[in-house]
mmCIF file of C-alpha atoms and ligand atoms in Angstrom:
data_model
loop_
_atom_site.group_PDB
_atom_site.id
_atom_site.type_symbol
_atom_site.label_atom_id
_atom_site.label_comp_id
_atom_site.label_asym_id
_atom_site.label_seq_id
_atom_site.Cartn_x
_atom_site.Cartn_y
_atom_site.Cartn_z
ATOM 1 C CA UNK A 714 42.574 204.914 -24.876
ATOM 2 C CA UNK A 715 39.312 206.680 -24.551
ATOM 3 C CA UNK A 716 39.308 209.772 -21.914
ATOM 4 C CA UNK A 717 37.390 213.053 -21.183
ATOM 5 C CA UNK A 718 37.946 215.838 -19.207
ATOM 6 C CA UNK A 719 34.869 215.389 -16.117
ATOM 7 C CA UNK A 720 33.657 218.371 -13.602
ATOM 8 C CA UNK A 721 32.115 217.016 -10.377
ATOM 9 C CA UNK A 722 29.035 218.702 -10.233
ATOM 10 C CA UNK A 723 27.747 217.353 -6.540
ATOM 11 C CA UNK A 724 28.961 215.021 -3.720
ATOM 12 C CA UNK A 725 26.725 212.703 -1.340
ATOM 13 C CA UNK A 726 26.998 210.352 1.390
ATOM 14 C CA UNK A 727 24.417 208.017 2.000
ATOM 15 C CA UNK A 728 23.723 204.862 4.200
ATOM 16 C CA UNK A 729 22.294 201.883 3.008
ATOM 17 C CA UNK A 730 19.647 200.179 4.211
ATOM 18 C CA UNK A 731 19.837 196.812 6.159
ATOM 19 C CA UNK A 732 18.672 193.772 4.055
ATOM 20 C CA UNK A 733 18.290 195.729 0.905
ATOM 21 C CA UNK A 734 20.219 194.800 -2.294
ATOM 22 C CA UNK A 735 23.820 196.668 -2.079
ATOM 23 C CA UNK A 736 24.206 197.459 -6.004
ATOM 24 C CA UNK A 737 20.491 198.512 -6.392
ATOM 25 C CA UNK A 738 20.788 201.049 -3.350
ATOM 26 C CA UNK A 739 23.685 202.416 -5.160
ATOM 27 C CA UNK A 740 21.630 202.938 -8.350
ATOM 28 C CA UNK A 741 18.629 204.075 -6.360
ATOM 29 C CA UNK A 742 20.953 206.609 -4.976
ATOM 30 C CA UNK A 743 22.257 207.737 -8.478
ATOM 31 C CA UNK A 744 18.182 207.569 -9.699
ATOM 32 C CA UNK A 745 17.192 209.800 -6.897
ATOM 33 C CA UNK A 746 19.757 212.084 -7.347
ATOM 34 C CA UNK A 747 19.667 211.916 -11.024
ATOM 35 C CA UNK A 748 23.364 211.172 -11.854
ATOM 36 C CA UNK A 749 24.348 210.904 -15.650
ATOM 37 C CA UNK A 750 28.197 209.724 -14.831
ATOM 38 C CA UNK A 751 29.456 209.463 -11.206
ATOM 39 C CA UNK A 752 32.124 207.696 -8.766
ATOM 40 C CA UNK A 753 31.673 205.921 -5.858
ATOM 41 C CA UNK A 754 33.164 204.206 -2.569
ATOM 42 C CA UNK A 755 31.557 202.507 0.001
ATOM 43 C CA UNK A 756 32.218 200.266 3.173
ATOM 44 C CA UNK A 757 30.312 198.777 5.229
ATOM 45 C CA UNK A 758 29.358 194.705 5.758
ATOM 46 C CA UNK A 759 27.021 192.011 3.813
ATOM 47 C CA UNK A 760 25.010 189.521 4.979
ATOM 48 C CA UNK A 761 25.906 187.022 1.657
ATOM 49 C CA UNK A 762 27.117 187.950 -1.860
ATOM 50 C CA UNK A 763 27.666 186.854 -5.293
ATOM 51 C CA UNK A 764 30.649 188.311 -6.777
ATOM 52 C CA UNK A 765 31.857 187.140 -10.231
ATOM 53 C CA UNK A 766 35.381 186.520 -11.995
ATOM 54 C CA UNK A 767 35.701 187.265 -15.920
ATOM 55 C CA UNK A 768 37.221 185.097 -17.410
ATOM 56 C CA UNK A 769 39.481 185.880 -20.326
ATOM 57 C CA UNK A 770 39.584 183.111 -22.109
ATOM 58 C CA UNK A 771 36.004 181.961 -22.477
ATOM 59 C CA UNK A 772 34.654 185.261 -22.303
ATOM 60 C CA UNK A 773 32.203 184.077 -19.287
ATOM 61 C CA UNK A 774 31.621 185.238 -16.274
ATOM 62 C CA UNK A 775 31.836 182.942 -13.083
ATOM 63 C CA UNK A 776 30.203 183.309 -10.287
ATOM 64 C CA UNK A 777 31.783 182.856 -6.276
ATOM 65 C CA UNK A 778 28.689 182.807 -3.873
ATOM 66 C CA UNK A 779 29.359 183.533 -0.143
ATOM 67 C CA UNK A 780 26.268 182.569 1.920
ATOM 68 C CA UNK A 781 27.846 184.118 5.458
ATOM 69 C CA UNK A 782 28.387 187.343 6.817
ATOM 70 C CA UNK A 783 31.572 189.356 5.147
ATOM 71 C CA UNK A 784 32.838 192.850 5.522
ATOM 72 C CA UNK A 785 33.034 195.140 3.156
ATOM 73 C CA UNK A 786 36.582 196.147 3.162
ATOM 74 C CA UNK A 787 36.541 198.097 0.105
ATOM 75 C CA UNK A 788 33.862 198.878 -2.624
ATOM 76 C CA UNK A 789 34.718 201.297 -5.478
ATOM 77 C CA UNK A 790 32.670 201.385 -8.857
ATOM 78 C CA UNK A 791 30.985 203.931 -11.300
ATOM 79 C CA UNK A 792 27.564 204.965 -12.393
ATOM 80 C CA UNK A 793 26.565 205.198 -16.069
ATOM 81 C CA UNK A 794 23.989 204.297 -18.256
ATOM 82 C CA UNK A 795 23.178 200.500 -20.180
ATOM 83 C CA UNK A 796 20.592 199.521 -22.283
ATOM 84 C CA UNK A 797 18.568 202.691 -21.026
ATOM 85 C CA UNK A 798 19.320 201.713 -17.078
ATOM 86 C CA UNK A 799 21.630 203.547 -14.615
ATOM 87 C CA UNK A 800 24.307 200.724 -13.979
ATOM 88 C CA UNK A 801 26.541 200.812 -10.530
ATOM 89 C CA UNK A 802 29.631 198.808 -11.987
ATOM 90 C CA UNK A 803 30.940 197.547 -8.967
ATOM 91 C CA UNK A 804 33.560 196.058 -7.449
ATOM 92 C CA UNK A 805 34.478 194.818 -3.830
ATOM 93 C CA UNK A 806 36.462 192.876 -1.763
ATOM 94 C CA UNK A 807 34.803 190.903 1.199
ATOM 95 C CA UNK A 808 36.428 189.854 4.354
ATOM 96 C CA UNK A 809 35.580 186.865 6.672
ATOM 97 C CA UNK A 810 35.944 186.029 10.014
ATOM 98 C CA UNK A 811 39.409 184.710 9.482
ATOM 99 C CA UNK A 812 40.276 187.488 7.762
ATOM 100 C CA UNK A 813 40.580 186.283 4.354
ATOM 101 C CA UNK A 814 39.136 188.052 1.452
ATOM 102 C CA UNK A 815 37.115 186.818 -1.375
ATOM 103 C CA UNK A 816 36.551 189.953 -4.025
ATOM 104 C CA UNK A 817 35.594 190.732 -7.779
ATOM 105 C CA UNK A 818 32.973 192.045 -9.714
ATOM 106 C CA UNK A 819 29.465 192.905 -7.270
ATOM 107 C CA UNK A 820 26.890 191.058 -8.763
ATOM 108 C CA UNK A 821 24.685 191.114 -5.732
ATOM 109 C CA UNK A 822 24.816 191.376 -1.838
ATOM 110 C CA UNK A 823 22.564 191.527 1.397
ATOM 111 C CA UNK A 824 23.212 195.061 3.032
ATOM 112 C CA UNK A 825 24.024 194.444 6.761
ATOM 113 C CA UNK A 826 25.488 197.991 6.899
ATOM 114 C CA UNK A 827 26.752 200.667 4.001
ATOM 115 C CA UNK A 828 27.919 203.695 3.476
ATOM 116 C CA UNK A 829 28.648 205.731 0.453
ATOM 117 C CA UNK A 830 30.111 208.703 -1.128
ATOM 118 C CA UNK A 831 29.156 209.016 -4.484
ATOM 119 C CA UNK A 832 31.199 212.354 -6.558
ATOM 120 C CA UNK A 833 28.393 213.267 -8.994
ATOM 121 C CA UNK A 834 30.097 214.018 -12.704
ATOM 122 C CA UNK A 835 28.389 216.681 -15.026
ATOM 123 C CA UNK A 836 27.743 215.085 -18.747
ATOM 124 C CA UNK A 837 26.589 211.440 -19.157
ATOM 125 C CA UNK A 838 28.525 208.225 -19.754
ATOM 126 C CA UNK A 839 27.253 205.921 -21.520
ATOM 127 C CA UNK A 840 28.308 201.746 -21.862
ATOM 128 C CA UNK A 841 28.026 199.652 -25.176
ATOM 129 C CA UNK A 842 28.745 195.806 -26.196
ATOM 130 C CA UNK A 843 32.654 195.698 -26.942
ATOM 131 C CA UNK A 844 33.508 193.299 -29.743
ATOM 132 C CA UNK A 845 36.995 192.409 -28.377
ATOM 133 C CA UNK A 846 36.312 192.157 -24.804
ATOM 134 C CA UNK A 847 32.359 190.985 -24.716
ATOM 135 C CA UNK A 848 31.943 193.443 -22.032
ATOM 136 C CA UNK A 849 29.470 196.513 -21.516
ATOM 137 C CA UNK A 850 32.539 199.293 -22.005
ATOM 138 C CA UNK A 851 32.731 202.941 -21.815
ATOM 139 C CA UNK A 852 31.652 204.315 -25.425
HETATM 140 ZN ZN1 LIG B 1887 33.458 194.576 -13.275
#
């Protein structure tokens, strides 16, 4: 295990804007407020999305397109820096109409509706390739 001790340093909420890109509002948010290392939720509803699956065994991930309307019943992810970018890692899960939810790692979504509250750490955190995994981890 890797851990440090973090101080939140600032809090926002912040509403996304309709037919924008959900993951890149989220990092325009952390740009604009010039977050190092912070925390997020958000809720609100897509208008499509492309979530992806990792999978374990081939080291891949897969994507699951929805082309249709979805809520978003829960969106949690963090904020740090990769390959010199501020990166909203981001996960969801997405309702339908019937009530059944589709949900993994954010990739990309429509923004019908969002809302955020990012917890702004002080410091920085910083991702790097991980030779067991294959993922961008936590150095
Ligand atoms: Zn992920």
């Amino acid at each position: 295990m890797n851990y440090r001790e973090v101080e939140t340093e600032a809090e926002y909420v912040a509403r996304l804007e309709t037919g924008a890109e959900w993951r890149s509002e989220i990092e325009g948010l952390a740009a604009e407020v010039e977050a190092d290392a912070a925390w997020f939720t958000a809720l609100g509803a897509v208008s499509d999305a492309e979530v992806w699956f990792y999978d374990q065994d081939d080291y891949e991930y897969y994507p699951v397109t929805v082309d249709e309307p979805l809520e978003v019943a829960s969106c949690v992810g963090n904020v740090s820096w990769l390959e010199g970018e501020r990166f909203a890692h981001t996960h969801v899960v997405l309702s339908g109409p019937d009530g059944e939810a589709v949900a993994g790692h954010l990739n990309e979504a429509t923004v019908f509706a969002g809302e955020v509250h990012m917890r702004v750490f002080g410091g920085e955190l910083e991702r790097a390739h991980d030779e067991t995994t294959d993922l961008d981890l936590w150095l």
